Coordinates of C-alpha atoms in Angstrom, one line a residue:
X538 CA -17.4 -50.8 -78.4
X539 CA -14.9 -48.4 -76.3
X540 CA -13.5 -47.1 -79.8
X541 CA -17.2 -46.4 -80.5
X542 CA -17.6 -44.9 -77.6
X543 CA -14.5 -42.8 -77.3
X544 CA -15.5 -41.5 -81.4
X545 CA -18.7 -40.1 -79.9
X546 CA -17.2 -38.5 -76.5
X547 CA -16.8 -35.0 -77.2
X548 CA -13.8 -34.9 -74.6
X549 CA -12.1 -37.6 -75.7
X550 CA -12.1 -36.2 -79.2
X551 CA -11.2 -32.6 -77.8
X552 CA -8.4 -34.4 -76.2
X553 CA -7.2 -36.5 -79.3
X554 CA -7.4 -33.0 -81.4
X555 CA -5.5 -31.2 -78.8
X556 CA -2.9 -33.8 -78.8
X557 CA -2.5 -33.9 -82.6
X558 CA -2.3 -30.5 -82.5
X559 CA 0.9 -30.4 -80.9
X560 CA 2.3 -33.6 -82.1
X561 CA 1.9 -32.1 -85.4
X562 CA 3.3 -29.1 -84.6
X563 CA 6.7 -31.0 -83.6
X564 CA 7.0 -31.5 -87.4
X565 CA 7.1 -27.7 -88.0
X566 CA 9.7 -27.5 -85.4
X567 CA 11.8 -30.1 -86.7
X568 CA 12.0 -28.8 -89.9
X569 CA 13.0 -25.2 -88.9
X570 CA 15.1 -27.1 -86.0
X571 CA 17.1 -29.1 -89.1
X572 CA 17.0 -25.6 -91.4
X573 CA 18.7 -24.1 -88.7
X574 CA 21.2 -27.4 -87.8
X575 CA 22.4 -27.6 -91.7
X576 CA 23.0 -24.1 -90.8
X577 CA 24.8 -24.6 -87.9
X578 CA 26.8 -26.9 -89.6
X579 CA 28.0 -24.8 -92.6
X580 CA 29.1 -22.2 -89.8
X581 CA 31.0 -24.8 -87.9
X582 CA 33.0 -25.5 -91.4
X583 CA 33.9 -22.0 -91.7
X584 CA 34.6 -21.5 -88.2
X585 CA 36.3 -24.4 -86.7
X586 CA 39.2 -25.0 -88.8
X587 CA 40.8 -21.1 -88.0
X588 CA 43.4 -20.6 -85.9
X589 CA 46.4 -22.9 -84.6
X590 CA 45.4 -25.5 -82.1
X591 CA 46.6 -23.2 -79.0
X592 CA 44.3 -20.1 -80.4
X593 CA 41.2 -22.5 -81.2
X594 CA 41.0 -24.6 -77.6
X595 CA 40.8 -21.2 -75.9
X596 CA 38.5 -19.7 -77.9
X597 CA 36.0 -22.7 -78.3
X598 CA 36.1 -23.2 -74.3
X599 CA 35.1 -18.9 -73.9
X600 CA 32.4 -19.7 -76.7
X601 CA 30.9 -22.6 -74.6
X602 CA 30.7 -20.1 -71.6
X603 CA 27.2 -18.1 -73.4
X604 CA 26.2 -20.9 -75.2
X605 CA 26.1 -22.9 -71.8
X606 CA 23.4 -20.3 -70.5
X607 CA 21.8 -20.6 -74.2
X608 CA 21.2 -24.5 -73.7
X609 CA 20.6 -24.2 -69.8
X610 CA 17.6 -21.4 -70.2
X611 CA 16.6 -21.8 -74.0
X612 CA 16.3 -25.9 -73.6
X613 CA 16.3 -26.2 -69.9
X614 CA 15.6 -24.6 -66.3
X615 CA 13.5 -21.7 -67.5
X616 CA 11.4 -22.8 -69.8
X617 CA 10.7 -26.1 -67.7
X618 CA 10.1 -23.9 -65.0
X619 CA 7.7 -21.7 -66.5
X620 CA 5.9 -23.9 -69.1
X621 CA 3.6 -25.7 -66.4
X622 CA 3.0 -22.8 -64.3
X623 CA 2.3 -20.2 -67.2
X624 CA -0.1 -23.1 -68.3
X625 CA -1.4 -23.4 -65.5
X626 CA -2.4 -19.9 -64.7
X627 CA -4.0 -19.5 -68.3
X628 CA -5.7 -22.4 -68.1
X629 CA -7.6 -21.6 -64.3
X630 CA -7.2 -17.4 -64.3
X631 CA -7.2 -16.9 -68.0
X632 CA -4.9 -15.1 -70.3
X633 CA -5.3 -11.2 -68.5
X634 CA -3.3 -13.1 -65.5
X635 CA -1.2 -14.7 -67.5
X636 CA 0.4 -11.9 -69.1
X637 CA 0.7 -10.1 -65.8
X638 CA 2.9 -13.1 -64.5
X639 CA 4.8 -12.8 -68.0
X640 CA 5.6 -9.2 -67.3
X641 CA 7.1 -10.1 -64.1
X642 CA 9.2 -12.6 -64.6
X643 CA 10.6 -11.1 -67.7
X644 CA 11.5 -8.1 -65.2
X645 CA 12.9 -10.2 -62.7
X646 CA 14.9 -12.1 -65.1
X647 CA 16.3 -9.1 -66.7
X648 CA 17.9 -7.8 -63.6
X649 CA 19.5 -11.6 -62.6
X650 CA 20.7 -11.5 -65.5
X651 CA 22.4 -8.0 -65.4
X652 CA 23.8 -8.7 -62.4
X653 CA 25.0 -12.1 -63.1
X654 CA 26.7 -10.4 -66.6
X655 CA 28.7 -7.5 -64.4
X656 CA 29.9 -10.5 -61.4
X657 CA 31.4 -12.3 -63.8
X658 CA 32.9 -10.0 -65.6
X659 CA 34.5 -8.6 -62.8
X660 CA 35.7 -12.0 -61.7
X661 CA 37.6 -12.0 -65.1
X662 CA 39.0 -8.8 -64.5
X663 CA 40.5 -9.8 -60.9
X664 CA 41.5 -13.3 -62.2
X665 CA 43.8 -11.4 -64.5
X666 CA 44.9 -8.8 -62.1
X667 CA 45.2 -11.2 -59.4
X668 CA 46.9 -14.0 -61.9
X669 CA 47.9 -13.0 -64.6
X670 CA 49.3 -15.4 -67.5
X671 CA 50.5 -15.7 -70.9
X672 CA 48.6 -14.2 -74.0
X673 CA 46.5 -17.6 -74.5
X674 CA 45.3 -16.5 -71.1
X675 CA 44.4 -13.1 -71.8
X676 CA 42.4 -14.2 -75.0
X677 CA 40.6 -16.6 -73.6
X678 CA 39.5 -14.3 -70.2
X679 CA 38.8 -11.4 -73.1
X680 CA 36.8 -13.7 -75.8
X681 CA 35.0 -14.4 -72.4
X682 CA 34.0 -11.1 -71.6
X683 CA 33.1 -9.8 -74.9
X684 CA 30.5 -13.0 -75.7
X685 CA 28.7 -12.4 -72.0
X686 CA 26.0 -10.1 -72.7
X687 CA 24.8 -12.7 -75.2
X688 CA 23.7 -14.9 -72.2
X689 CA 20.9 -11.7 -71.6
X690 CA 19.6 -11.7 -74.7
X691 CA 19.3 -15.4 -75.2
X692 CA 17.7 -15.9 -71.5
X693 CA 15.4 -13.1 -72.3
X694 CA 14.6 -14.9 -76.3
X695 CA 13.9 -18.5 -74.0
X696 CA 11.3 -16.7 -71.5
X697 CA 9.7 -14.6 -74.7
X698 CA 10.1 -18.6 -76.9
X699 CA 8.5 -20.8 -74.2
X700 CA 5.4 -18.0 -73.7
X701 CA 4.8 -18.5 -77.4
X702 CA 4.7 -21.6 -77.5
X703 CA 2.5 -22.1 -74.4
X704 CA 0.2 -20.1 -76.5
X705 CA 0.8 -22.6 -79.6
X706 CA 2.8 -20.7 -81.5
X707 CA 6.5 -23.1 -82.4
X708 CA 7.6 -21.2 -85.4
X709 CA 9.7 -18.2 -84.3
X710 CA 11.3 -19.9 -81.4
X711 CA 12.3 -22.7 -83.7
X712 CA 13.7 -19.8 -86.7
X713 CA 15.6 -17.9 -84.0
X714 CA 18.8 -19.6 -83.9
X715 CA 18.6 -19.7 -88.0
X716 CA 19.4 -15.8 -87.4
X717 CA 21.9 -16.6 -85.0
X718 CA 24.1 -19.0 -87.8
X719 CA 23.1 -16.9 -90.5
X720 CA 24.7 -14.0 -88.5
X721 CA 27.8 -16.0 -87.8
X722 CA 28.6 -17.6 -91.3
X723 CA 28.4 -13.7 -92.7
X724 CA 31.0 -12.7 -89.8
X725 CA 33.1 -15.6 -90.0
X726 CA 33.0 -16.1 -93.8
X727 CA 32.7 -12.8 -95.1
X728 CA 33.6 -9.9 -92.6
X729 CA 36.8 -11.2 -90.3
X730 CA 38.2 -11.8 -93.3
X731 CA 38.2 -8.3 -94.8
X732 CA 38.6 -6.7 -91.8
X733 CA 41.1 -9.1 -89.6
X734 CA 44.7 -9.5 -90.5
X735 CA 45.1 -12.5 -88.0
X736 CA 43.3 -15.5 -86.9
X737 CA 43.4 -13.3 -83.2
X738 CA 41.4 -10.6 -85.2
X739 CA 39.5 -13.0 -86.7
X740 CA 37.9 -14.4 -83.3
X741 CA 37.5 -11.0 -81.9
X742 CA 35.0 -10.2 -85.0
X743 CA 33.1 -13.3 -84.7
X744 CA 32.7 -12.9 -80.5
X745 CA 31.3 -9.9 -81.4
X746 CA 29.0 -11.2 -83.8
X747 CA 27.4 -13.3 -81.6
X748 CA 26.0 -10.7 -79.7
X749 CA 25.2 -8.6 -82.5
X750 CA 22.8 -11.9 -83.5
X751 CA 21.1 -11.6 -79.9
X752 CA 20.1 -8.2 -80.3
X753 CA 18.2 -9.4 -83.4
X754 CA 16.8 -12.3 -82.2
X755 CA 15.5 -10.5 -78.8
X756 CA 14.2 -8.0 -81.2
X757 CA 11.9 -10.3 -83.1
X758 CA 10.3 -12.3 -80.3
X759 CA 9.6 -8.6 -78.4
X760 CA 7.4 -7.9 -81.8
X761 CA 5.9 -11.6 -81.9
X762 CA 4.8 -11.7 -78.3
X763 CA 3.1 -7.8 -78.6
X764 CA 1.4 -9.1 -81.5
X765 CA -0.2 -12.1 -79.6
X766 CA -1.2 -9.3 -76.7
X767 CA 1.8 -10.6 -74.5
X768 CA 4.2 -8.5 -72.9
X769 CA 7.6 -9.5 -71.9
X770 CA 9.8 -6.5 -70.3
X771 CA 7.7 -4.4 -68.0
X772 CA 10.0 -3.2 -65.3
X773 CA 6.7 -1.2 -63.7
X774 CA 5.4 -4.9 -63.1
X775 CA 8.8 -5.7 -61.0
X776 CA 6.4 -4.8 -57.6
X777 CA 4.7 -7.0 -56.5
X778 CA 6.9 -10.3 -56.6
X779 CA 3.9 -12.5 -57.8
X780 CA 3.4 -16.1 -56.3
X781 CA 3.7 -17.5 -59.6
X782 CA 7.0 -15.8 -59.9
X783 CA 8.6 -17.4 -56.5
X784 CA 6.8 -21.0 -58.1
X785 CA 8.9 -20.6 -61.1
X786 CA 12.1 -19.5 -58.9
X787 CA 11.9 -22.3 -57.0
X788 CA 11.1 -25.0 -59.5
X789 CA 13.8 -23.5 -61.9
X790 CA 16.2 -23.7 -59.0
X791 CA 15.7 -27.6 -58.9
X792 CA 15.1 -28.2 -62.2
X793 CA 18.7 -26.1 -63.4
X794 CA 21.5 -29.5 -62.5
X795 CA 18.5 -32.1 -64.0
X796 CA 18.0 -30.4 -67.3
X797 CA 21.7 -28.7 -67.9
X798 CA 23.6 -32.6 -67.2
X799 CA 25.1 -32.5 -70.5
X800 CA 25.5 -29.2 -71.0
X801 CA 27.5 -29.0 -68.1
X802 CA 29.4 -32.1 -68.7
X803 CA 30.4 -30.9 -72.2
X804 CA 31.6 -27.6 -70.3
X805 CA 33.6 -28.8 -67.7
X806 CA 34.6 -31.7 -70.5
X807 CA 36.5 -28.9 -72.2
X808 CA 37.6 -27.1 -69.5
X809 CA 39.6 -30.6 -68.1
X810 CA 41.2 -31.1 -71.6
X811 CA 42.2 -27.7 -71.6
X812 CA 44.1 -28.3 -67.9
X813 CA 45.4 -31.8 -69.0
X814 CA 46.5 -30.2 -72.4
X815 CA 50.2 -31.0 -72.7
X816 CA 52.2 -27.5 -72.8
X817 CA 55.9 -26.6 -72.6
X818 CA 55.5 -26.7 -68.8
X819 CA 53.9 -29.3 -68.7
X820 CA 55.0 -31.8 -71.3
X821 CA 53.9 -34.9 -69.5
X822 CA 49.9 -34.0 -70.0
X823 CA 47.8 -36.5 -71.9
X824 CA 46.4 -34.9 -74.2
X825 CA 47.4 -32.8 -77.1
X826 CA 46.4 -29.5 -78.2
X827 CA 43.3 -28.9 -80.3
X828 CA 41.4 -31.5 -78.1
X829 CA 38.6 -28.5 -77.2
X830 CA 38.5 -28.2 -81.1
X831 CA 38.1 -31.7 -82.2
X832 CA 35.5 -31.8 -78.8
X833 CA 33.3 -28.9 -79.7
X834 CA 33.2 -30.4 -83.2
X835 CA 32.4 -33.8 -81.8
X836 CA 29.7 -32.6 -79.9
X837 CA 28.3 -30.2 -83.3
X838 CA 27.7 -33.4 -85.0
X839 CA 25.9 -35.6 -82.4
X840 CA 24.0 -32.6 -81.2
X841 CA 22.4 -32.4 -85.0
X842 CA 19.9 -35.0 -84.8
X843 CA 19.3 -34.2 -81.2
X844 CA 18.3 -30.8 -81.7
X845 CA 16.2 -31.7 -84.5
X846 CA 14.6 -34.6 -83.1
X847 CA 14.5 -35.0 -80.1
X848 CA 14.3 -31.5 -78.9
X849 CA 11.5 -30.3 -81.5
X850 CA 9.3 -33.4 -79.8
X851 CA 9.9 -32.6 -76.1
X852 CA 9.7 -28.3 -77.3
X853 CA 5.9 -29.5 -78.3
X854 CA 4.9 -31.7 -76.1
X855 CA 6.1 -30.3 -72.9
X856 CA 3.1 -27.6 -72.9
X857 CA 0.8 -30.9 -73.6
X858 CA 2.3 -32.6 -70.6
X859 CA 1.9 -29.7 -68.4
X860 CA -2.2 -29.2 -70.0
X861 CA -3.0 -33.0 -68.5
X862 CA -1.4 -32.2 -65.1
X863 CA -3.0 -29.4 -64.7
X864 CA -6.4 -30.6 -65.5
X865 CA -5.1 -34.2 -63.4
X866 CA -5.5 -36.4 -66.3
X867 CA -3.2 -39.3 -65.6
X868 CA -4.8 -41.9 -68.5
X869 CA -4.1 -38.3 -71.0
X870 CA -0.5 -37.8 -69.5
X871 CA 1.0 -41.5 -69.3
X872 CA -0.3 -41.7 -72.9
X873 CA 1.4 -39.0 -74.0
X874 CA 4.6 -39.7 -72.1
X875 CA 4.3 -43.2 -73.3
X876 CA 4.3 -41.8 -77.3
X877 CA 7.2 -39.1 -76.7
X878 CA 9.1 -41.8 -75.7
X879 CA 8.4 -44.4 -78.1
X880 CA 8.3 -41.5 -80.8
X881 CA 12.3 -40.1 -79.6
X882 CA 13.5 -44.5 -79.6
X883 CA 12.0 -44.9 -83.2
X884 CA 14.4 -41.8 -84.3
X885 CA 17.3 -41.6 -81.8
X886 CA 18.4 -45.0 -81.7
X887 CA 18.6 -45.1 -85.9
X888 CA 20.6 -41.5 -85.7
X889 CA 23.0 -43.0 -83.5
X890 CA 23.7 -46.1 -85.1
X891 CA 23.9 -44.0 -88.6
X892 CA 26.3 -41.4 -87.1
X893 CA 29.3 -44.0 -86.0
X894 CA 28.9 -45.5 -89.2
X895 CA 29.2 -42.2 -91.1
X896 CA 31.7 -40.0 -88.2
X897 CA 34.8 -40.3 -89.9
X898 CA 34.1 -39.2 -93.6
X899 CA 31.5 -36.6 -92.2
X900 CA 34.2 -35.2 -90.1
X901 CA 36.6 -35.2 -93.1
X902 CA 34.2 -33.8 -95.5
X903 CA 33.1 -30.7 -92.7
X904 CA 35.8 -30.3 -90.8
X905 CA 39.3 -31.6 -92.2
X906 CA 41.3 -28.1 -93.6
X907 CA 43.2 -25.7 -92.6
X908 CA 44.8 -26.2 -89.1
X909 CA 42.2 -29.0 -88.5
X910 CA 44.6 -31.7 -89.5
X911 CA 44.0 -35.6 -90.5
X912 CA 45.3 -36.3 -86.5
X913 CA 42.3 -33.7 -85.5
X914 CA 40.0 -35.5 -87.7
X915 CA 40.8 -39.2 -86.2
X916 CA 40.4 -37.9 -82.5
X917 CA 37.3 -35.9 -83.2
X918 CA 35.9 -39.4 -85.1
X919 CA 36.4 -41.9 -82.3
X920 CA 35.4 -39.1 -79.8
X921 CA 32.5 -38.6 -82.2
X922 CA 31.3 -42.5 -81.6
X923 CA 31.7 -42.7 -78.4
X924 CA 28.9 -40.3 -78.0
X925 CA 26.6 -41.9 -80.6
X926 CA 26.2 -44.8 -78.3
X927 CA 24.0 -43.2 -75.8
X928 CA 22.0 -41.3 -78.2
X929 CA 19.3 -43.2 -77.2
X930 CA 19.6 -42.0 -73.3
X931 CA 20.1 -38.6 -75.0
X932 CA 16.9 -38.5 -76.8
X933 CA 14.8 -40.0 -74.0
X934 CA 16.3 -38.1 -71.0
X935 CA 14.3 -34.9 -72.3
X936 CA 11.2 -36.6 -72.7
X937 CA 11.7 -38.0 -69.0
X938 CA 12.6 -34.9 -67.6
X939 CA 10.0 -32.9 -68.9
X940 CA 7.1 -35.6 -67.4
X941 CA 8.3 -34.8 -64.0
X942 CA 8.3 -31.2 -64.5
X943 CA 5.0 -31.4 -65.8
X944 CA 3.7 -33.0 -62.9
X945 CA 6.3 -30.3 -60.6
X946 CA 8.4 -32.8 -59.4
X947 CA 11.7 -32.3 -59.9
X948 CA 13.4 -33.9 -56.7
X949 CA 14.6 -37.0 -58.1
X950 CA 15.9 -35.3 -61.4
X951 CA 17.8 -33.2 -59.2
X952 CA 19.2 -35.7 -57.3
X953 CA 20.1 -38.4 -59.8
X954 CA 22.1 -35.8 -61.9
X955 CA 23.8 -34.2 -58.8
X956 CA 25.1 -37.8 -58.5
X957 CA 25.8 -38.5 -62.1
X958 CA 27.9 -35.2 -62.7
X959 CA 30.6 -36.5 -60.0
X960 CA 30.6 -39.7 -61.4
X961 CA 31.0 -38.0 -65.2
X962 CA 33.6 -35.7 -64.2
X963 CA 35.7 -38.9 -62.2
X964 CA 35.1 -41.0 -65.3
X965 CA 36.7 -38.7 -67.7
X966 CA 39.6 -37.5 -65.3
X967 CA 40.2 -41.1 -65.4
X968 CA 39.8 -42.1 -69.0
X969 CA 42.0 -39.1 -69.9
X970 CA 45.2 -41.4 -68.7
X971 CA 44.1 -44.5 -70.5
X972 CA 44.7 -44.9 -73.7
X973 CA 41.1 -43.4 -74.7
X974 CA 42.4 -40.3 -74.0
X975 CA 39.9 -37.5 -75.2
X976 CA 37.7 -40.3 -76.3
X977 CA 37.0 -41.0 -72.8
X978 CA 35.3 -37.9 -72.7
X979 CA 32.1 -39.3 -75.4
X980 CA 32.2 -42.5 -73.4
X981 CA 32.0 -40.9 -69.8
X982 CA 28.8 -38.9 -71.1
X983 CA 27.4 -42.4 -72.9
X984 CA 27.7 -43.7 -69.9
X985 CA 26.2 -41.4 -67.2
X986 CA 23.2 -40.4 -70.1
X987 CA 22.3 -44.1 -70.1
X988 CA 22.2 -44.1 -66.8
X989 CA 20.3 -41.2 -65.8
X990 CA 17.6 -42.6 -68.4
X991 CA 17.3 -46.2 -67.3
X992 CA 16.9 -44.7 -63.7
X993 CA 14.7 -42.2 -64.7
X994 CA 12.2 -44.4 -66.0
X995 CA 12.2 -46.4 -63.2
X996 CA 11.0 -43.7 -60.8
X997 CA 8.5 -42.5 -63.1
X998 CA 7.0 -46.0 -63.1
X999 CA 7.1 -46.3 -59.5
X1000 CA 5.5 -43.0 -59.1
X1001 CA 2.9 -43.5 -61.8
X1002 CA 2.6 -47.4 -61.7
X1003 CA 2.6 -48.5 -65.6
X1004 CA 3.7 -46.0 -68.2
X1005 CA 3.2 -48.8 -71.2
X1006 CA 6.5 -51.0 -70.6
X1007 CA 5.2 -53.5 -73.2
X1008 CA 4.4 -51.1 -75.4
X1009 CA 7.7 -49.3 -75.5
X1010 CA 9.7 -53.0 -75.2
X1011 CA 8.0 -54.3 -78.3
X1012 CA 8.5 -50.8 -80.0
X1013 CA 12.1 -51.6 -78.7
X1014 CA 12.4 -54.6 -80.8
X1015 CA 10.9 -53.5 -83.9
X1016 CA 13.1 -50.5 -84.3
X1017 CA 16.1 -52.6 -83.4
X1018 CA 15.7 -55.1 -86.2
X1019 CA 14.9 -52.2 -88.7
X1020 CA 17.9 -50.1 -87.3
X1021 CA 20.7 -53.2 -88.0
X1022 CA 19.0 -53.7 -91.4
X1023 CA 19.7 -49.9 -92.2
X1024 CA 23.2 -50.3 -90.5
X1025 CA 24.0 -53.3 -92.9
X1026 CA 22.8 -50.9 -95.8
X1027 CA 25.1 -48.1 -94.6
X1028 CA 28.2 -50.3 -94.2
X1029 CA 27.5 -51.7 -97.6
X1030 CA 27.8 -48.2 -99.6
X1031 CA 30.6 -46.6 -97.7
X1032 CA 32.8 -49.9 -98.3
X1033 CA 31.2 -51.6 -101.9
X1034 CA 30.2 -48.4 -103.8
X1035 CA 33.2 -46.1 -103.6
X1036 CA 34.2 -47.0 -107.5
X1037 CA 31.0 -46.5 -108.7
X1038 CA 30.4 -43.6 -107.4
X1039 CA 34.0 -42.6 -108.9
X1040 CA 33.2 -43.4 -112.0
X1041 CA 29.6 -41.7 -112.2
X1042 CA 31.4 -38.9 -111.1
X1043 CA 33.7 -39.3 -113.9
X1044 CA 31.2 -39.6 -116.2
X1045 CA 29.2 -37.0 -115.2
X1046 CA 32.1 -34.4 -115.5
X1047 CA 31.5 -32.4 -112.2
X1048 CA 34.6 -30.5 -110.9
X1049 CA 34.0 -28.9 -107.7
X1050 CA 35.4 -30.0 -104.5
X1051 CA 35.0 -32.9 -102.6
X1052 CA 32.5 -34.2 -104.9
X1053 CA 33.1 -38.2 -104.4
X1054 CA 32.8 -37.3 -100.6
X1055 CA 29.5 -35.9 -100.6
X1056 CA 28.3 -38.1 -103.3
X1057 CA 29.2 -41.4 -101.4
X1058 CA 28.0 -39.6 -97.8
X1059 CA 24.5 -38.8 -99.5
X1060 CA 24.1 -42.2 -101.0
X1061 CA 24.5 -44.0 -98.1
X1062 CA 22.1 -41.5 -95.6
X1063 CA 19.3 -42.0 -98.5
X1064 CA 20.2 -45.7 -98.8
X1065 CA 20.0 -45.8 -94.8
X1066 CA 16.9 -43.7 -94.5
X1067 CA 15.1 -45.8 -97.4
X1068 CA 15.8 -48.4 -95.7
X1069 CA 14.8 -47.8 -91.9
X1070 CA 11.3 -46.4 -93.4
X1071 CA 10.9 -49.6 -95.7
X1072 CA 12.0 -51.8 -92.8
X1073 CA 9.5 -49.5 -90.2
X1074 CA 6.8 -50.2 -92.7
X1075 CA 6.7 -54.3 -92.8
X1076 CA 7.4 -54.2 -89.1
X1077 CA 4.3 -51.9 -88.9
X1078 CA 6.0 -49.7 -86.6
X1079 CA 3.1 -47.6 -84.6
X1080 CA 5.9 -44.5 -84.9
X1081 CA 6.1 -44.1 -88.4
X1082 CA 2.2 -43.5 -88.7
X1083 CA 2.7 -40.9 -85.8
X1084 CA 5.1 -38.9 -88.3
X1085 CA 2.8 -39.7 -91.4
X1086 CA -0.5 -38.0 -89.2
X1087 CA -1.4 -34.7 -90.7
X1088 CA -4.5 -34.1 -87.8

């Protein structure tokens, strides 16, 4: 009888259609997300393996500088920040108000972040002055410099992306960082090249690409948002400073250490390897050099399926989270927060059991030539798996965050991870000296992740009472059985089939490079995928139908 009855309620159906809606529009997402990932990847190959191991840990800890305020505003603070209110403003004052708090915020934005460009920049011209040092030094305070104005254009792409998609549209913002690869794999693989005589040259081409690719991302969201009757720089809407625009201030200013954890983690993770980086000075370090290489390419790889997955659902369903607050429709919200989470376990925990299975040929295959050495390749492997443990915490920590931010209340977030990035940085200062070495960095973040999610959880139960902990724990099961039966299959062709697939390449007569490698990789993913979904389909996993909904 209640299904009956919730069939004919034409506000339960709204409801149900609104929530398709953007649980359907995840899979869009995703797709671009992956497009742009497989991307991502093919510029990491051409990228990461330039320059001696000195030149690279310099230049991959000043590329982590922009792309820190990429994943703090573009997946973090500011859109958390201003997804709920925005929402809530059109929802209650309608669009006309809307855009007016758009406009202003865009202005305000655009002069923090002009200021914030010029102070730091100045800071790297007095810590030079003031300092000094050897050339690495000097690269790494100039690659610096030259990539900063790409943290303007990104910030100002976030605010534009999250207004979009607060107004359903998911495409652009999903295709922008395509244009951002695309822009880097011409650069890196086609222009330094010609144009740079050293692998110095070669880095200063490809920092300047990267803001190059800003412009033009910047450039198509400004079109996108006039089209849909938004407006996002108005500096004539800088006066008044609307309340809306002190609401997001002050939730972003919470919501900034919650959201950025493992941004910053993986930031001030490479800048401790760097310091503890054995040099002629200082022989007795730990760690060898290229450890910021074979850490930014560690990170690359386990970041794949969590930008694609787990980020595309939380993208979507953050505006849906923030709809039901605003309207106060805790059965609506819990519900949703309940299939988030049971939707990001059904895909994380499988990725992260694949991905230590598969790290060390992956690694070989994308990574292993030029100065990237086999030594690079075995450090950036078990770094690699230490990370893949907690890619369950991974996936549901955004899903988590985003529910409190929906409901504005960001307190114990900001708490939790104020805590959990001492206890981060003190676990990998230790691990460093124990015979984990760089690894200690993957198991440091696996550990405070897991963490931060288990606790998480916890407060959102206490503040909401039940959020469907039987659901989730006999979703729990389910995927676990079906994630060791697709383990088992992965293992198996990795270690049984490597002759056959030999000999089919043999037979077939294909020449190119690294052909066994790929062959033997893509076997065992579609082996491992076939698998899972088989194994999700006797179990009757509720998440697999989720996927398979069109409406």
């Amino acid at each position: 009888m209640s299904d009956m009855k919730q069939e004919t309620d034409p506000k339960s159906a709204e409801k149900h259609a609104e929530s398709h809606h953007f649980f359907s529009a995840a899979k869009v997402v995703a797709g671009l997300t992956l497009l742009s990932r497989v991307l991502g990847l093919v510029r990491d190959m051409i990228m990461i393996p330039i320059g001696s191991p000195m030149l690279a840990d310099r230049f991959w800890l000043a590329f982590s500088v922009p792309n820190l305020f990429r994943r703090l505003f573009g997946e973090g603070a500011l859109s958390a920040a201003f997804v709920p209110v925005f929402t809530e403003v059109s929802e209650s004052e309608g669009l006309d108000r809307a855009r007016l708090v758009l406009a202003n915020v865009a202005g305000v934005l655009a002069i923090v972040l002009a200021g914030l460009i010029a102070i730091i920049s100045l800071s790297l011209w007095l810590t030079w002055e003031i300092w000094g040092g050897d050339m690495s030094r000097l690269l790494l305070l100039q690659w610096t410099a030259i990539m900063l104005p790409f943290m303007f254009t990104v910030c100002m792409l976030a605010l534009g992306s999250a207004a979009l998609n607060c107004r359903g549209h998911f495409a652009y913002p999903a295709f922008a960082p395509i244009i951002l690869n695309v822009t880097l794999i011409i650069a890196a693989g086609w222009v330094a090249p010609k144009v740079a005589s050293t692998d110095i040259n070669m880095f200063y081409v490809i920092a300047c690409s990267l803001v190059v690719a800003g412009i033009i991302q910047l450039a198509g969201v400004i079109f996108l948002l006039r089209r849909a009757n938004l407006t996002l720089m108005a500096i004539t809407r800088l006066r008044p400073l609307l309340p809306e625009t002190r609401k997001m201030g002050r939730l972003m200013a919470q919501m900034i250490i919650p959201l950025s954890i493992l941004q910053f983690s993986a930031f001030a993770d490479r800048l401790i390897a760097l310091l503890f980086t054995a040099t002629p000075e200082h022989p007795s370090f730990p760690l060898a050099a290229g450890v910021v290489r074979c850490l930014y390419a560690s990170n690359r790889l386990f970041q794949l399926p969590l930008g694609v997955l787990a980020i595309s659902i939380a993208t979507v369903v953050f505006p849906l989270f923030s709809r039901f607050a605003a309207r106060d429709d805790k059965p609506a919200l819990t519900g949703a927060v309940n299939r988030s989470l049971r939707l990001s376990l059904f895909m994380g925990i499988p990725a992260g059991v694949a991905l230590m299975i598969l790290a060390q040929p992956v690694i070989k295959l994308l990574f292993q030539r030029g100065e990237f050495t086999e030594f690079s390749t075995q450090r950036a492997t078990i770094i690699l798996q230490m990370y893949c443990l907690g890619m369950w915490a991974y996936f549901s920590n955004h899903i988590l965050l985003r529910a409190f931010f929906a409901i504005k209340e960001p307190r114990k977030p900001l708490i939790l991870a104020c805590c959990l990035a001492g206890l981060n940085v003190t676990l990998v200062v230790i691990g460093i000296f124990t015979p984990l070495k760089g690894a200690a960095v993957g198991l440091a973040t696996t550990i405070t992740s897991s963490l931060n999610a288990l606790l998480l959880t916890y407060y959102l139960r206490r503040r909401w009472g039940q959020i469907g902990a039987k659901k989730i724990a006999i979703s729990l099961i389910r995927i676990a059985l079906a994630t060791t039966v697709m383990a088992v299959a992965v293992w198996a062709c990795l270690h049984w089939l490597g002759d056959f697939v030999s000999r089919a390449v043999g037979t077939c007569n294909l020449k190119f490079d690294h052909v066994e490698e790929i062959a033997l990789i893509a076997l065992a993913v579609i082996a491992g995928a076939a698998t899972y979904l088989l194994m999700s389909l006797a179990l009757r996993c509720e998440e697999l139908a989720e996927l398979r909904r069109r409406k």
